[in-house]
Amino acid sequence: IPHQVHGSKVVCLTSNTPEAFELAKAEAEAGADAIVCTVQNTPVMLAFADCVPVILVAPGGFAVAHSGWKGTIARISARATEALCQATGSTPSEVKAYIGPHIGSADYEVSPELIQMFSKEFGSGVVDRASGERYLDLGYAVRAALVDAGVRESAIEEVTDSTASTTERFFSYRAEHGKCGRHAAVAYMAAK
C-alpha cells in the first residue's frame, strides 16, 4: 500500500526480484497514487473514501490508481494507462478500466475556481448542472482522461453509487466529516 498523497506519481513493479520489490516499496512509501504491476501473484491495494478508485487491466499486467481531485486534474488514470502499456507492450485500446465507488457529482460541491480548472481541462460536461453550477463530476473527468489516453469508451465500467449518499455501504470522508474508514481497491494477477 503506497503513501497516497493525492498526486500523480506512478510506481511500476515489473520484476519479481527482491531489489525490484524494495525499490517499488521505497518509491510507494515516498508518495504515490498509482501502482503498475506486471508481476504474477503480487496483490496491489489502495484505499479510498470519496476519491475515485481506478483499476486498469491489460494483457500481462494491471494498475491501481487513486484519483482524488488533484490526481484527476493531473490525469493520473491516463498516466497509469501509459505506464501500464509501456510495461506490458500493450496498446491503450487493449486496456479495460474499472472505476469504483466514489463521491458522485450531486454530492460534490466545490469552489468556482475548481469548476473553472476542470471545465478548462475536461470540457463543460464535467459540471453537474442539474445539481447546480458548482457540482463536479469526477467520474466524468476520469472517463474523459482514459478515453483521451486511448482506452475505448466501451471498455470502461463504472460503479455510479455515490460514496457520500450511501454511507451505509461505503466510506465518505466528506459526508462523515473525516471520521470514517476506507474501502480498498485490490488487484492481483494469478500465475497461469
GROMACS .gro file of N, CA and C in nm, residues 14-108:
model
  285
   14THR      N    1   0.790  -0.434  -1.220
   14THR     CA    2   0.793  -0.515  -1.342
   14THR      C    3   0.886  -0.636  -1.329
   15SER      N    4   0.939  -0.659  -1.211
   15SER     CA    5   1.028  -0.773  -1.189
   15SER      C    6   1.000  -0.828  -1.050
   16ASN      N    7   1.016  -0.959  -1.034
   16ASN     CA    8   0.990  -1.018  -0.903
   16ASN      C    9   1.117  -1.039  -0.821
   17THR      N   10   1.222  -0.966  -0.853
   17THR     CA   11   1.345  -0.976  -0.775
   17THR      C   12   1.329  -0.900  -0.644
   18PRO      N   13   1.402  -0.939  -0.540
   18PRO     CA   14   1.395  -0.866  -0.413
   18PRO      C   15   1.430  -0.718  -0.430
   19GLU      N   16   1.525  -0.689  -0.517
   19GLU     CA   17   1.566  -0.550  -0.540
   19GLU      C   18   1.452  -0.468  -0.602
   20ALA      N   19   1.382  -0.528  -0.696
   20ALA     CA   20   1.270  -0.458  -0.760
   20ALA      C   21   1.158  -0.432  -0.660
   21PHE      N   22   1.129  -0.531  -0.574
   21PHE     CA   23   1.027  -0.511  -0.472
   21PHE      C   24   1.067  -0.401  -0.375
   22GLU      N   25   1.193  -0.399  -0.333
   22GLU     CA   26   1.240  -0.297  -0.239
   22GLU      C   27   1.235  -0.158  -0.302
   23LEU      N   28   1.273  -0.147  -0.428
   23LEU     CA   29   1.269  -0.018  -0.496
   23LEU      C   30   1.125   0.032  -0.508
   24ALA      N   31   1.034  -0.056  -0.552
   24ALA     CA   32   0.893  -0.017  -0.565
   24ALA      C   33   0.835   0.020  -0.429
   25LYS      N   34   0.870  -0.056  -0.327
   25LYS     CA   35   0.822  -0.026  -0.191
   25LYS      C   36   0.871   0.111  -0.146
   26ALA      N   37   0.999   0.141  -0.167
   26ALA     CA   38   1.055   0.270  -0.127
   26ALA      C   39   0.988   0.385  -0.202
   27GLU      N   40   0.967   0.368  -0.333
   27GLU     CA   41   0.901   0.472  -0.412
   27GLU      C   42   0.757   0.492  -0.366
   28ALA      N   43   0.687   0.383  -0.337
   28ALA     CA   44   0.547   0.391  -0.292
   28ALA      C   45   0.538   0.458  -0.156
   29GLU      N   46   0.629   0.424  -0.067
   29GLU     CA   47   0.628   0.484   0.067
   29GLU      C   48   0.663   0.633   0.062
   30ALA      N   49   0.739   0.675  -0.038
   30ALA     CA   50   0.775   0.816  -0.052
   30ALA      C   51   0.658   0.899  -0.102
   31GLY      N   52   0.558   0.833  -0.159
   31GLY     CA   53   0.439   0.902  -0.206
   31GLY      C   54   0.405   0.867  -0.349
   32ALA      N   55   0.293   0.799  -0.365
   32ALA     CA   56   0.247   0.760  -0.499
   32ALA      C   57   0.097   0.737  -0.493
   33ASP      N   58   0.033   0.755  -0.606
   33ASP     CA   59  -0.112   0.733  -0.613
   33ASP      C   60  -0.152   0.636  -0.722
   34ALA      N   61  -0.055   0.567  -0.779
   34ALA     CA   62  -0.086   0.460  -0.873
   34ALA      C   63   0.030   0.361  -0.874
   35ILE      N   64  -0.006   0.234  -0.889
   35ILE     CA   65   0.095   0.129  -0.900
   35ILE      C   66   0.062   0.044  -1.021
   36VAL      N   67   0.161   0.026  -1.107
   36VAL     CA   68   0.153  -0.064  -1.221
   36VAL      C   69   0.227  -0.191  -1.181
   37CYS      N   70   0.167  -0.307  -1.211
   37CYS     CA   71   0.230  -0.434  -1.174
   37CYS      C   72   0.220  -0.533  -1.289
   38THR      N   73   0.334  -0.593  -1.323
   38THR     CA   74   0.336  -0.700  -1.423
   38THR      C   75   0.384  -0.830  -1.361
   39VAL      N   76   0.394  -0.833  -1.230
   39VAL     CA   77   0.444  -0.950  -1.158
   39VAL      C   78   0.326  -1.034  -1.110
   40GLN      N   79   0.329  -1.162  -1.143
   40GLN     CA   80   0.222  -1.251  -1.102
   40GLN      C   81   0.226  -1.274  -0.951
   41ASN      N   82   0.109  -1.306  -0.897
   41ASN     CA   83   0.093  -1.340  -0.755
   41ASN      C   84   0.136  -1.228  -0.661
   42THR      N   85   0.119  -1.104  -0.705
   42THR     CA   86   0.154  -0.988  -0.624
   42THR      C   87   0.033  -0.895  -0.615
   43PRO      N   88  -0.037  -0.895  -0.503
   43PRO     CA   89  -0.154  -0.806  -0.491
   43PRO      C   90  -0.112  -0.661  -0.470
   44VAL      N   91  -0.193  -0.572  -0.524
   44VAL     CA   92  -0.173  -0.428  -0.507
   44VAL      C   93  -0.302  -0.371  -0.450
   45MET      N   94  -0.290  -0.288  -0.347
   45MET     CA   95  -0.409  -0.231  -0.283
   45MET      C   96  -0.390  -0.082  -0.259
   46LEU      N   97  -0.495  -0.006  -0.285
   46LEU     CA   98  -0.501   0.135  -0.249
   46LEU      C   99  -0.630   0.157  -0.172
   47ALA      N  100  -0.636   0.263  -0.092
   47ALA     CA  101  -0.752   0.290  -0.005
   47ALA      C  102  -0.823   0.419  -0.047
   48PHE      N  103  -0.955   0.421  -0.023
   48PHE     CA  104  -1.040   0.530  -0.073
   48PHE      C  105  -1.151   0.565   0.025
   49ALA      N  106  -1.194   0.690   0.022
   49ALA     CA  107  -1.315   0.736   0.091
   49ALA      C  108  -1.361   0.864   0.022
   50ASP      N  109  -1.417   0.854  -0.093
   50ASP     CA  110  -1.467   0.958  -0.183
   50ASP      C  111  -1.384   0.971  -0.311
   51CYS      N  112  -1.252   0.956  -0.302
   51CYS     CA  113  -1.169   0.964  -0.422
   51CYS      C  114  -1.203   0.848  -0.516
   52VAL      N  115  -1.161   0.859  -0.640
   52VAL     CA  116  -1.201   0.763  -0.743
   52VAL      C  117  -1.100   0.648  -0.753
   53PRO      N  118  -1.145   0.525  -0.724
   53PRO     CA  119  -1.059   0.409  -0.747
   53PRO      C  120  -1.063   0.369  -0.895
   54VAL      N  121  -0.947   0.347  -0.953
   54VAL     CA  122  -0.940   0.306  -1.093
   54VAL      C  123  -0.851   0.183  -1.101
   55ILE      N  124  -0.906   0.074  -1.156
   55ILE     CA  125  -0.828  -0.046  -1.183
   55ILE      C  126  -0.820  -0.062  -1.334
   56LEU      N  127  -0.698  -0.077  -1.382
   56LEU     CA  128  -0.673  -0.093  -1.525
   56LEU      C  129  -0.617  -0.233  -1.548
   57VAL      N  130  -0.663  -0.299  -1.653
   57VAL     CA  131  -0.617  -0.434  -1.684
   57VAL      C  132  -0.576  -0.438  -1.831
   58ALA      N  133  -0.455  -0.491  -1.855
   58ALA     CA  134  -0.405  -0.509  -1.992
   58ALA      C  135  -0.343  -0.648  -2.000
   59PRO      N  136  -0.325  -0.700  -2.120
   59PRO     CA  137  -0.257  -0.829  -2.131
   59PRO      C  138  -0.119  -0.821  -2.066
   60GLY      N  139  -0.097  -0.900  -1.963
   60GLY     CA  140   0.033  -0.904  -1.897
   60GLY      C  141   0.051  -0.812  -1.780
   61GLY      N  142  -0.054  -0.742  -1.736
   61GLY     CA  143  -0.037  -0.655  -1.620
   61GLY      C  144  -0.162  -0.581  -1.582
   62PHE      N  145  -0.149  -0.503  -1.475
   62PHE     CA  146  -0.261  -0.424  -1.425
   62PHE      C  147  -0.208  -0.302  -1.352
   63ALA      N  148  -0.297  -0.211  -1.322
   63ALA     CA  149  -0.262  -0.092  -1.243
   63ALA      C  150  -0.379  -0.059  -1.152
   64VAL      N  151  -0.347  -0.001  -1.038
   64VAL     CA  152  -0.448   0.052  -0.947
   64VAL      C  153  -0.412   0.198  -0.923
   65ALA      N  154  -0.511   0.287  -0.940
   65ALA     CA  155  -0.486   0.431  -0.923
   65ALA      C  156  -0.586   0.492  -0.826
   66HIS      N  157  -0.537   0.587  -0.749
   66HIS     CA  158  -0.616   0.666  -0.654
   66HIS      C  159  -0.629   0.805  -0.716
   67SER      N  160  -0.751   0.842  -0.755
   67SER     CA  161  -0.771   0.966  -0.829
   67SER      C  162  -0.861   1.061  -0.751
   68GLY      N  163  -0.800   1.140  -0.661
   68GLY     CA  164  -0.870   1.249  -0.596
   68GLY      C  165  -0.879   1.365  -0.694
   69TRP      N  166  -0.926   1.480  -0.649
   69TRP     CA  167  -0.940   1.588  -0.747
   69TRP      C  168  -0.805   1.631  -0.803
   70LYS      N  169  -0.701   1.631  -0.719
   70LYS     CA  170  -0.569   1.672  -0.769
   70LYS      C  171  -0.513   1.570  -0.868
   71GLY      N  172  -0.527   1.442  -0.837
   71GLY     CA  173  -0.483   1.339  -0.930
   71GLY      C  174  -0.566   1.338  -1.057
   72THR      N  175  -0.694   1.367  -1.044
   72THR     CA  176  -0.782   1.368  -1.160
   72THR      C  177  -0.744   1.481  -1.255
   73ILE      N  178  -0.722   1.601  -1.202
   73ILE     CA  179  -0.684   1.714  -1.288
   73ILE      C  180  -0.546   1.689  -1.350
   74ALA      N  181  -0.461   1.612  -1.281
   74ALA     CA  182  -0.329   1.576  -1.333
   74ALA      C  183  -0.336   1.452  -1.423
   75ARG      N  184  -0.457   1.399  -1.442
   75ARG     CA  185  -0.480   1.284  -1.530
   75ARG      C  186  -0.402   1.160  -1.488
   76ILE      N  187  -0.407   1.128  -1.358
   76ILE     CA  188  -0.333   1.011  -1.311
   76ILE      C  189  -0.381   0.882  -1.377
   77SER      N  190  -0.509   0.872  -1.410
   77SER     CA  191  -0.557   0.750  -1.475
   77SER      C  192  -0.494   0.735  -1.614
   78ALA      N  193  -0.475   0.845  -1.685
   78ALA     CA  194  -0.409   0.841  -1.815
   78ALA      C  195  -0.261   0.808  -1.799
   79ARG      N  196  -0.197   0.866  -1.698
   79ARG     CA  197  -0.056   0.837  -1.672
   79ARG      C  198  -0.037   0.690  -1.639
   80ALA      N  199  -0.129   0.635  -1.557
   80ALA     CA  200  -0.121   0.493  -1.523
   80ALA      C  201  -0.144   0.407  -1.647
   81THR      N  202  -0.235   0.448  -1.734
   81THR     CA  203  -0.259   0.376  -1.859
   81THR      C  204  -0.132   0.374  -1.944
   82GLU      N  205  -0.068   0.488  -1.958
   82GLU     CA  206   0.055   0.497  -2.037
   82GLU      C  207   0.165   0.410  -1.977
   83ALA      N  208   0.180   0.415  -1.845
   83ALA     CA  209   0.283   0.334  -1.779
   83ALA      C  210   0.253   0.185  -1.793
   84LEU      N  211   0.126   0.148  -1.781
   84LEU     CA  212   0.086   0.008  -1.795
   84LEU      C  213   0.115  -0.041  -1.937
   85CYS      N  214   0.082   0.038  -2.035
   85CYS     CA  215   0.107   0.000  -2.175
   85CYS      C  216   0.257  -0.012  -2.202
   86GLN      N  217   0.334   0.079  -2.147
   86GLN     CA  218   0.479   0.073  -2.165
   86GLN      C  219   0.535  -0.053  -2.098
   87ALA      N  220   0.486  -0.086  -1.979
   87ALA     CA  221   0.536  -0.202  -1.905
   87ALA      C  222   0.497  -0.334  -1.969
   88THR      N  223   0.382  -0.338  -2.035
   88THR     CA  224   0.332  -0.465  -2.090
   88THR      C  225   0.348  -0.477  -2.241
   89GLY      N  226   0.379  -0.367  -2.308
   89GLY     CA  227   0.383  -0.369  -2.454
   89GLY      C  228   0.245  -0.368  -2.517
   90SER      N  229   0.145  -0.336  -2.438
   90SER     CA  230   0.007  -0.330  -2.486
   90SER      C  231  -0.022  -0.193  -2.546
   91THR      N  232  -0.136  -0.182  -2.611
   91THR     CA  233  -0.183  -0.054  -2.659
   91THR      C  234  -0.299  -0.009  -2.570
   92PRO      N  235  -0.326   0.119  -2.562
   92PRO     CA  236  -0.438   0.166  -2.479
   92PRO      C  237  -0.572   0.103  -2.519
   93SER      N  238  -0.588   0.069  -2.646
   93SER     CA  239  -0.714   0.009  -2.689
   93SER      C  240  -0.734  -0.132  -2.633
   94GLU      N  241  -0.628  -0.191  -2.579
   94GLU     CA  242  -0.638  -0.324  -2.516
   94GLU      C  243  -0.669  -0.315  -2.367
   95VAL      N  244  -0.665  -0.196  -2.312
   95VAL     CA  245  -0.685  -0.176  -2.168
   95VAL      C  246  -0.833  -0.176  -2.134
   96LYS      N  247  -0.866  -0.244  -2.025
   96LYS     CA  248  -1.000  -0.237  -1.968
   96LYS      C  249  -0.990  -0.159  -1.838
   97ALA      N  250  -1.087  -0.073  -1.813
   97ALA     CA  251  -1.083   0.014  -1.695
   97ALA      C  252  -1.207  -0.009  -1.610
   98TYR      N  253  -1.186  -0.014  -1.481
   98TYR     CA  254  -1.293  -0.031  -1.384
   98TYR      C  255  -1.285   0.085  -1.284
   99ILE      N  256  -1.389   0.164  -1.279
   99ILE     CA  257  -1.395   0.280  -1.189
   99ILE      C  258  -1.485   0.243  -1.073
  100GLY      N  259  -1.430   0.246  -0.953
  100GLY     CA  260  -1.504   0.204  -0.834
  100GLY      C  261  -1.587   0.314  -0.773
  101PRO      N  262  -1.652   0.284  -0.661
  101PRO     CA  263  -1.739   0.382  -0.595
  101PRO      C  264  -1.660   0.505  -0.551
  102HIS      N  265  -1.719   0.621  -0.575
  102HIS     CA  266  -1.656   0.749  -0.541
  102HIS      C  267  -1.767   0.852  -0.517
  103ILE      N  268  -1.728   0.968  -0.473
  103ILE     CA  269  -1.828   1.071  -0.448
  103ILE      C  270  -1.894   1.111  -0.581
  104GLY      N  271  -2.025   1.114  -0.581
  104GLY     CA  272  -2.100   1.149  -0.701
  104GLY      C  273  -2.112   1.299  -0.719
  105SER      N  274  -2.141   1.338  -0.839
  105SER     CA  275  -2.146   1.481  -0.871
  105SER      C  276  -2.252   1.555  -0.791
  106ALA      N  277  -2.365   1.493  -0.762
  106ALA     CA  278  -2.471   1.560  -0.686
  106ALA      C  279  -2.429   1.588  -0.542
  107ASP      N  280  -2.323   1.520  -0.495
  107ASP     CA  281  -2.274   1.537  -0.358
  107ASP      C  282  -2.143   1.614  -0.350
  108TYR      N  283  -2.090   1.657  -0.463
  108TYR     CA  284  -1.956   1.713  -0.463
  108TYR      C  285  -1.955   1.859  -0.508
   0.00000   0.00000   0.00000
